[in-house]
Short mmCIF file of C-alpha atoms in Angstrom, two decimals:
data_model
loop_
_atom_site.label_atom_id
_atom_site.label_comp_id
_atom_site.label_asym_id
_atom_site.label_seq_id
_atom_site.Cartn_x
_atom_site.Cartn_y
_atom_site.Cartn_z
CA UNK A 26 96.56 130.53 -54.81
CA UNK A 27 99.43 133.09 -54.96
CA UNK A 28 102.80 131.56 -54.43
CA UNK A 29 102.48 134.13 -50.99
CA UNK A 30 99.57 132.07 -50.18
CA UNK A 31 101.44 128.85 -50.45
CA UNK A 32 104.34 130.12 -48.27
CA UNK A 33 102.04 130.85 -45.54
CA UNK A 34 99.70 127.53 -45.92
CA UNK A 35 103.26 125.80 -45.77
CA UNK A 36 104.41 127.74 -42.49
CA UNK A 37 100.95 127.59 -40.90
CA UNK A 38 101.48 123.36 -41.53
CA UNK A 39 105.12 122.77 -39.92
CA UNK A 40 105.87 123.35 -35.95
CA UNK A 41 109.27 122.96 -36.78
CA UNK A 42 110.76 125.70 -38.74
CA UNK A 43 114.49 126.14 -40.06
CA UNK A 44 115.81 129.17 -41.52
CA UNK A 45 119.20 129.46 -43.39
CA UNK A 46 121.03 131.84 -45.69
CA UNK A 47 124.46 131.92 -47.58
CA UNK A 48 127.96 131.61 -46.24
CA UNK A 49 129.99 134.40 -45.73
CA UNK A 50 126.33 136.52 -45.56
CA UNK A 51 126.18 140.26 -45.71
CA UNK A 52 123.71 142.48 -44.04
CA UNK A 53 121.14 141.36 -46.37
CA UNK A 54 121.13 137.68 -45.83
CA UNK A 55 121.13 138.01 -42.14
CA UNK A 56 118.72 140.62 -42.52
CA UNK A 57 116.01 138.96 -44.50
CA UNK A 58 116.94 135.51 -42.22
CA UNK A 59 116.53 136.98 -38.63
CA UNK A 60 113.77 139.27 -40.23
CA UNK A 61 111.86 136.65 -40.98
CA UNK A 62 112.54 134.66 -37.87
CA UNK A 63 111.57 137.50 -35.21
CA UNK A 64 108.06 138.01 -37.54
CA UNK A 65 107.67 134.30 -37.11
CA UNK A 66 108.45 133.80 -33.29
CA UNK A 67 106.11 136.74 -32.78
CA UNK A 68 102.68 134.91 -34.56
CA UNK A 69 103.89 131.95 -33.45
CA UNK A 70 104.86 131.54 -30.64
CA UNK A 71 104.22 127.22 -29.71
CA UNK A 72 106.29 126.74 -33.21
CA UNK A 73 110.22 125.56 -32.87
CA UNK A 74 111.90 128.31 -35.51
CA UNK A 75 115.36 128.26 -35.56
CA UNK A 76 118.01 130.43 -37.88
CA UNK A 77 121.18 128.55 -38.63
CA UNK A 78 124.59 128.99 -40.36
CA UNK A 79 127.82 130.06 -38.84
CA UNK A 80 128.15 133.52 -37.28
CA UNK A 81 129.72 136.55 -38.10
CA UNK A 82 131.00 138.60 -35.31
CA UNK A 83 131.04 141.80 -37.23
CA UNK A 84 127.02 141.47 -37.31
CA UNK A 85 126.11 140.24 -34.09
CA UNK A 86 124.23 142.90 -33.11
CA UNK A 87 121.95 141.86 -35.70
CA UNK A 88 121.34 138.30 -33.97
CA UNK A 89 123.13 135.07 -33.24
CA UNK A 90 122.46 131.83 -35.02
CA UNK A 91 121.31 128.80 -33.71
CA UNK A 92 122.96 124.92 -33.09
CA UNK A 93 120.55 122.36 -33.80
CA UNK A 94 121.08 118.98 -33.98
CA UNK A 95 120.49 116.50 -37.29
CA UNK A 96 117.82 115.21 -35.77
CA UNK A 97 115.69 118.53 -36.05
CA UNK A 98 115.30 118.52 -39.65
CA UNK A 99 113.20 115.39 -39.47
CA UNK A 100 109.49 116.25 -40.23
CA UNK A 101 110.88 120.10 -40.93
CA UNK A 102 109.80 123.11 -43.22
CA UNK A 103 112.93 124.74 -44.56
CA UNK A 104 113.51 128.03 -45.89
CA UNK A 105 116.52 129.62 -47.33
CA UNK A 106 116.53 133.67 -48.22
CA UNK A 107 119.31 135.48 -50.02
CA UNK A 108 120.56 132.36 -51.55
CA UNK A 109 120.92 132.26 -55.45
CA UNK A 110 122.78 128.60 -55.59
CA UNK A 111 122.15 125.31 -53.42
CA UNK A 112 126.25 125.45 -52.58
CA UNK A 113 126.55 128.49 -51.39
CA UNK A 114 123.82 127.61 -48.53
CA UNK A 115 125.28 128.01 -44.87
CA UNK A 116 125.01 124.54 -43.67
CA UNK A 117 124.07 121.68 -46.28
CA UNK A 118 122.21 120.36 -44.19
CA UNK A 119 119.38 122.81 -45.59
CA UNK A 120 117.94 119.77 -48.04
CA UNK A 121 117.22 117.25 -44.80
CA UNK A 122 113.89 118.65 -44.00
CA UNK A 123 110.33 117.61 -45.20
CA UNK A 124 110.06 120.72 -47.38
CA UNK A 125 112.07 123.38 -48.75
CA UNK A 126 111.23 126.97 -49.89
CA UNK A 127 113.75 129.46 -51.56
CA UNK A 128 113.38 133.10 -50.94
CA UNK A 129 115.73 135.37 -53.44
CA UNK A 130 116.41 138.08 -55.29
CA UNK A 131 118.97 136.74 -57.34
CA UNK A 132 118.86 135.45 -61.34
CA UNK A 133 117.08 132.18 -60.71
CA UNK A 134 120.17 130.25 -62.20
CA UNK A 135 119.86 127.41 -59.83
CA UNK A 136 115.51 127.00 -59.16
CA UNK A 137 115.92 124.44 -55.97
CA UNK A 138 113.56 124.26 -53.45
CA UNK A 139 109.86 122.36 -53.36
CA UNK A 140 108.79 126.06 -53.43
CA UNK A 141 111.18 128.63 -55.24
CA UNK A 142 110.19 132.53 -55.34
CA UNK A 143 112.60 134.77 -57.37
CA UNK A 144 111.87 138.00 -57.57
CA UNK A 145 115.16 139.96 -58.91
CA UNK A 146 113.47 143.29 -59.44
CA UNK A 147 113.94 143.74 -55.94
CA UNK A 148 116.32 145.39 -54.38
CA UNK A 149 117.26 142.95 -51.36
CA UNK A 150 115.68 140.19 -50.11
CA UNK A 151 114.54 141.93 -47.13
CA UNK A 152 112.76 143.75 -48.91
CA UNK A 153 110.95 140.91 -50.41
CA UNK A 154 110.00 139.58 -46.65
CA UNK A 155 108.74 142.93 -45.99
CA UNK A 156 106.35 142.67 -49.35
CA UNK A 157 105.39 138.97 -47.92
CA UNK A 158 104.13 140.15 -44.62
CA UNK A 159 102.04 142.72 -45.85
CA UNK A 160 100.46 140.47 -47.89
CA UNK A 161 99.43 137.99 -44.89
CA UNK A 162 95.97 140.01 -44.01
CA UNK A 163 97.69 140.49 -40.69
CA UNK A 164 98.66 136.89 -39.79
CA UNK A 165 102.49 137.92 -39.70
CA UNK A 166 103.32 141.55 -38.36
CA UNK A 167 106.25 143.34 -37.85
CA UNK A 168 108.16 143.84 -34.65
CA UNK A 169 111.06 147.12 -34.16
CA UNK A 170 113.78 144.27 -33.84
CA UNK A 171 112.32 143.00 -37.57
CA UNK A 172 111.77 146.21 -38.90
CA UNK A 173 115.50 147.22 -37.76
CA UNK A 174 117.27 144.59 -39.22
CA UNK A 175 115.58 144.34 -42.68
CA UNK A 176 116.03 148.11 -43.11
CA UNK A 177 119.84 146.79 -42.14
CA UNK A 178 118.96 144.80 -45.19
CA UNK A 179 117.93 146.45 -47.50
CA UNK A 180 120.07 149.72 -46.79
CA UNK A 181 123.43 146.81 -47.02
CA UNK A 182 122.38 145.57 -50.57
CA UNK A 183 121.36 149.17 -51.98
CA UNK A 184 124.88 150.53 -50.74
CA UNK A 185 122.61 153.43 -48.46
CA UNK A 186 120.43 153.80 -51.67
CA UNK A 187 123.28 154.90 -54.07
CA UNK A 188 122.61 150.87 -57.06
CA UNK A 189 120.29 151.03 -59.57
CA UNK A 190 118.44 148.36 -57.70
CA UNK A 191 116.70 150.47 -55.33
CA UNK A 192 113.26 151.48 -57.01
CA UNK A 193 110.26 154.01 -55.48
CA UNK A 194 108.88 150.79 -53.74
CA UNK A 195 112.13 150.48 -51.99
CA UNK A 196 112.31 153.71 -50.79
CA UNK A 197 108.63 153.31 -49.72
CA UNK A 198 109.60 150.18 -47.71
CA UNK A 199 112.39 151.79 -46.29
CA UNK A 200 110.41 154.60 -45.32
CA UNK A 201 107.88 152.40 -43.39
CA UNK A 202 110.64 150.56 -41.36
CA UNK A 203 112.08 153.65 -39.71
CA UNK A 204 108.87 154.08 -38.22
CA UNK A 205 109.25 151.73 -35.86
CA UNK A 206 111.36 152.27 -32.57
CA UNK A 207 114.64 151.94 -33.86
CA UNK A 208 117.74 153.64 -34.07
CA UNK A 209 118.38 154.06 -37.38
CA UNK A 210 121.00 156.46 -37.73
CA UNK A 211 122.77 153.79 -35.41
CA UNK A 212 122.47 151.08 -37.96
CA UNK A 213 123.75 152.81 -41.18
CA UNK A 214 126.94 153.89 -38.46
CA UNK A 215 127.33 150.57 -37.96
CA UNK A 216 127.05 149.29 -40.97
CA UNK A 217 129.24 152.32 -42.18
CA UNK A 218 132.21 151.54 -39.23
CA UNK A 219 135.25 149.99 -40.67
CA UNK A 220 137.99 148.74 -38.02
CA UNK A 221 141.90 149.89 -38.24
CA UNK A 222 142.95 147.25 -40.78
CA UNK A 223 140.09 147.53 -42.90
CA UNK A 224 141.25 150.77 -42.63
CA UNK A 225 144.98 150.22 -43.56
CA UNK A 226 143.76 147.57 -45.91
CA UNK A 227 141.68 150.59 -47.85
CA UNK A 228 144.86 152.51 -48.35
CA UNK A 229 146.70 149.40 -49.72
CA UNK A 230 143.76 148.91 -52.57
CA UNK A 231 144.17 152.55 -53.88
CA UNK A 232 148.08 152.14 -53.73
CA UNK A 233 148.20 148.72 -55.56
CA UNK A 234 145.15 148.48 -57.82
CA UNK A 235 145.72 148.16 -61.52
CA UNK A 236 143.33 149.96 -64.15
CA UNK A 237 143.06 148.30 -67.67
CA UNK A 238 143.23 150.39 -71.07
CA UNK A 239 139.52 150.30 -71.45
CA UNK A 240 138.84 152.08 -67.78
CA UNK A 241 138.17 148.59 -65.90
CA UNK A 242 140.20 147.66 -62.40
CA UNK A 243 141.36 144.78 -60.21
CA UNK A 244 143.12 144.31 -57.10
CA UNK A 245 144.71 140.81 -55.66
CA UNK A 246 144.94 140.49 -52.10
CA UNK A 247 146.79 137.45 -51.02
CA UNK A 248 146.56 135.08 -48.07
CA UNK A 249 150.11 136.99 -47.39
CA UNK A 250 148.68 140.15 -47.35
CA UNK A 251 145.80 139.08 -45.35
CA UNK A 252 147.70 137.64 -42.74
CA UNK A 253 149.73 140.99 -42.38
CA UNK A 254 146.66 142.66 -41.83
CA UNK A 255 145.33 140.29 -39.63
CA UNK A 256 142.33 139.71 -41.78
CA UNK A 257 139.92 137.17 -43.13
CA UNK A 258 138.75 136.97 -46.48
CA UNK A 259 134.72 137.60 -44.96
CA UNK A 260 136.42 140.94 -43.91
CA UNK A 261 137.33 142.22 -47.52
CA UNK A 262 133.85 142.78 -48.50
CA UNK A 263 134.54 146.22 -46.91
CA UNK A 264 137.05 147.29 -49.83
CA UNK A 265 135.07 146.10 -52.63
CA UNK A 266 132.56 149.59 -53.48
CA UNK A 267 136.17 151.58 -53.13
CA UNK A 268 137.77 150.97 -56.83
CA UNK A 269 134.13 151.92 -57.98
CA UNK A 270 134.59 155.42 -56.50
CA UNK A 271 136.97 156.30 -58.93
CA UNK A 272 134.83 158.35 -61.46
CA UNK A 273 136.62 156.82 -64.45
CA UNK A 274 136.57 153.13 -63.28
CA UNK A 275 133.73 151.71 -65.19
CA UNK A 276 133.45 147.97 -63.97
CA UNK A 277 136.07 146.38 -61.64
CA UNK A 278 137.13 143.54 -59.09
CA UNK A 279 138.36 142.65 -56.05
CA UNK A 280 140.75 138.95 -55.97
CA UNK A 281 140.98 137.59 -52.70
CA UNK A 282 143.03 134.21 -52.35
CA UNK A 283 141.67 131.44 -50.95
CA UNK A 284 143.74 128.98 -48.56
CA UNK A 285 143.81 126.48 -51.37
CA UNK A 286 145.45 128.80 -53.61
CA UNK A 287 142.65 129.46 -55.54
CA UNK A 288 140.92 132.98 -55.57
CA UNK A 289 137.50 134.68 -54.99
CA UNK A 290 136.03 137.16 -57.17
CA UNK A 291 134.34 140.50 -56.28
CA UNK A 292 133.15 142.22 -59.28
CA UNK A 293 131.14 145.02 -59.75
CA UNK A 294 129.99 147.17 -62.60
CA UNK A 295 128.34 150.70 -63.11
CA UNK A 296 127.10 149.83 -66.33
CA UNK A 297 128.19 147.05 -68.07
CA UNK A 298 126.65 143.84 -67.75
CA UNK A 299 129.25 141.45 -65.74
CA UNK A 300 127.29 138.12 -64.65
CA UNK A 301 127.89 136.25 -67.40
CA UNK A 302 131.38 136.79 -67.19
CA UNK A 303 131.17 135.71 -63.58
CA UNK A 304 129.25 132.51 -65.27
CA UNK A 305 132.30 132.00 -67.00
CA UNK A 306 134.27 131.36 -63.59
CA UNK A 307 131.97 129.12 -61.89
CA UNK A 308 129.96 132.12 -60.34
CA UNK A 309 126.68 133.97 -61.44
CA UNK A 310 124.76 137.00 -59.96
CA UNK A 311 123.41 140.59 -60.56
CA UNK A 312 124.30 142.00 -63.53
CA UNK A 313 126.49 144.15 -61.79
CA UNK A 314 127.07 142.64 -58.99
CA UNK A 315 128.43 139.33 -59.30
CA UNK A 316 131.16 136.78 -58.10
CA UNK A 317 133.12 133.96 -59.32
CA UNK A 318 135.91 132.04 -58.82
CA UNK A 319 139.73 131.24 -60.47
CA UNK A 320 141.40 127.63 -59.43
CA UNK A 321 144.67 129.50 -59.45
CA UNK A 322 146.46 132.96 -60.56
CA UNK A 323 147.91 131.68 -63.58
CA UNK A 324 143.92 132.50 -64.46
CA UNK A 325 144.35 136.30 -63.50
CA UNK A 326 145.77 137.34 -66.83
CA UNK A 327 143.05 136.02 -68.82
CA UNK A 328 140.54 137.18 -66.44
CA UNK A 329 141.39 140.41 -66.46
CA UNK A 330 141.50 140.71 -70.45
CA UNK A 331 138.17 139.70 -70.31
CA UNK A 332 136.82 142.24 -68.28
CA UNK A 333 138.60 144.67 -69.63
CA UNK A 334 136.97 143.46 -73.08
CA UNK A 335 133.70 143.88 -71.41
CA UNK A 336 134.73 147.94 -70.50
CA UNK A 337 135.98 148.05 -74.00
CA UNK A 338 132.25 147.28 -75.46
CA UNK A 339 130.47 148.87 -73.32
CA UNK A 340 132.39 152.18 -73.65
CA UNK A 341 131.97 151.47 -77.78
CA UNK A 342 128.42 151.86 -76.89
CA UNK A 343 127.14 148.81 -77.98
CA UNK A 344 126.80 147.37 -74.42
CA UNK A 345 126.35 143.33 -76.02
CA UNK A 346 128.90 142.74 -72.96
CA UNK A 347 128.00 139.24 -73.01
CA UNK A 348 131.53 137.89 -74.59
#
């Protein structure tokens, strides 16, 4: 039995059904969530199937989660996408159900999950859901509304097609979802649409941002600064491809503090392998797109030598990046 086959066998048992993804989720984790709820709802329509975690009014037009009550999760099939590591799950209360099944696309670092399927060749996670209803012999089809937001998706995690992730089956996925009735051009606007601070944010990374010896480049944005802006830190996911745009910027990252004075890590690379830096910093993904974390910006220095270490290698051509 393919571990498709035991997804399905597993959905087919439960008539409850609870869906979660990561905090602070991007396109992709609400894509590949509500994808898979809306295909769900459709063949099954006597089942309970709820999506949970807290939402994000920036992607509401996507869908809006559910509030369940404890009590739900008793006798319960859950199923987490876009998740790479048990903390980072929207709501702990993901490991209170009868069974659990992880859906990724991330470096299995962290295999949780009574089922776990990992498949980081692909470009997104929707796109995996799209690959696992094809493979149903027509028990789970696709609706416009599903195929809409998984090409939100996938579209969100291939930055409009421009990483290396995206492969000819991506494209080929892609190109089957915008044959439903949807507006696509709509959703890349959408997903394109910055607001006025994000704006005036933008123009405060290219006037601060520091670039190391060895072509790599950070940027610390403070709770100060954030509060000026009247921003959150969910919202400074929209500045974090712009340092990359700089042709000579080879691998760089974003430092947002945290209320607790500690700080998050964006960082992204155009060649060099960063996750096991991130690894370094309590963090893990891609290999070049990863985060991590600092307790405090005494760590910044350091940090940044190390990634600029990493540029350093890579640009010796000798790419062993992992330091």
């Amino acid at each position: 039995m393919t571990i498709e086959e035991q997804i399905l066998q597993q959905i087919e048992k439960y008539q409850k059904i609870i869906i979660h993804r990561h905090q602070r989720p991007d396109p992709d984790a609400f894509g590949s969530q509500y994808g898979l709820a809306l295909v769900l709802k459709e063949a099954y329509p006597t089942k309970e199937i709820y999506q949970v975690g807290k939402d994000v009014t920036a992607l509401s037009w996507m869908g809006t989660e559910d509030q369940i009550e404890d009590d739900v999760y008793q006798g319960a099939l859950v199923i987490v996408t876009d998740t790479a590591n048990s903390p980072r799950v929207d709501d702990q209360r993901y490991n209170q159900g009868d069974y659990l099944i992880k859906i990724d696309h991330h470096p299995n670092d962290d295999p949780y999950g009574d089922i776990c399927w990992v498949k980081d060749q692909a470009s997104s996670c929707s796109e995996i859901i799209y690959d696992f209803i094809q493979v149903t012999n027509g028990k789970l089809k696709l609706t416009a509304k599903a195929a809409e937001v998984l090409y939100a998706g996938i579209i969100g995690d291939t930055g409009r097609f421009l990483y290396d992730c995206t492969s000819a089956h991506t494209l080929n996925v892609a190109a089957d979802l915008r044959q439903y009735d949807f507006d696509a051009v709509r959703v890349c606007r959408r997903l394109d649409e910055i607001s006025e601070q994000i704006a005036r944010l933008s123009a405060y990374v290219w006037q601060n941002m520091t670039v190391t010896p060895n072509n790599a480049a950070y940027v610390v944005l403070t709770n100060e600064l954030l509060e000026k802006f009247a921003l959150q830190d969910a919202c400074t996911s929209d500045v974090v491809p712009l340092l990359g745009k700089i042709e000579t910027i080879i691998c760089w990252t974003v430092l947002v503090e945290q209320k607790d004075g500690s700080y998050r890590l964006r960082i992204r690379s155009k060649g060099p392998i960063i996750n096991e830096l991130a690894k370094k910093y309590d963090g893990g993904g891609h290999p070049l797109a990863s985060g991590a974390k600092l307790a405090s910006k005494e760590q910044i220095a350091e940090y940044v030598e190390q990634l600029d270490k990493i540029a350093a290698t890579y640009q010796g051509g000798k790419d062993d990046s992992k330091i």
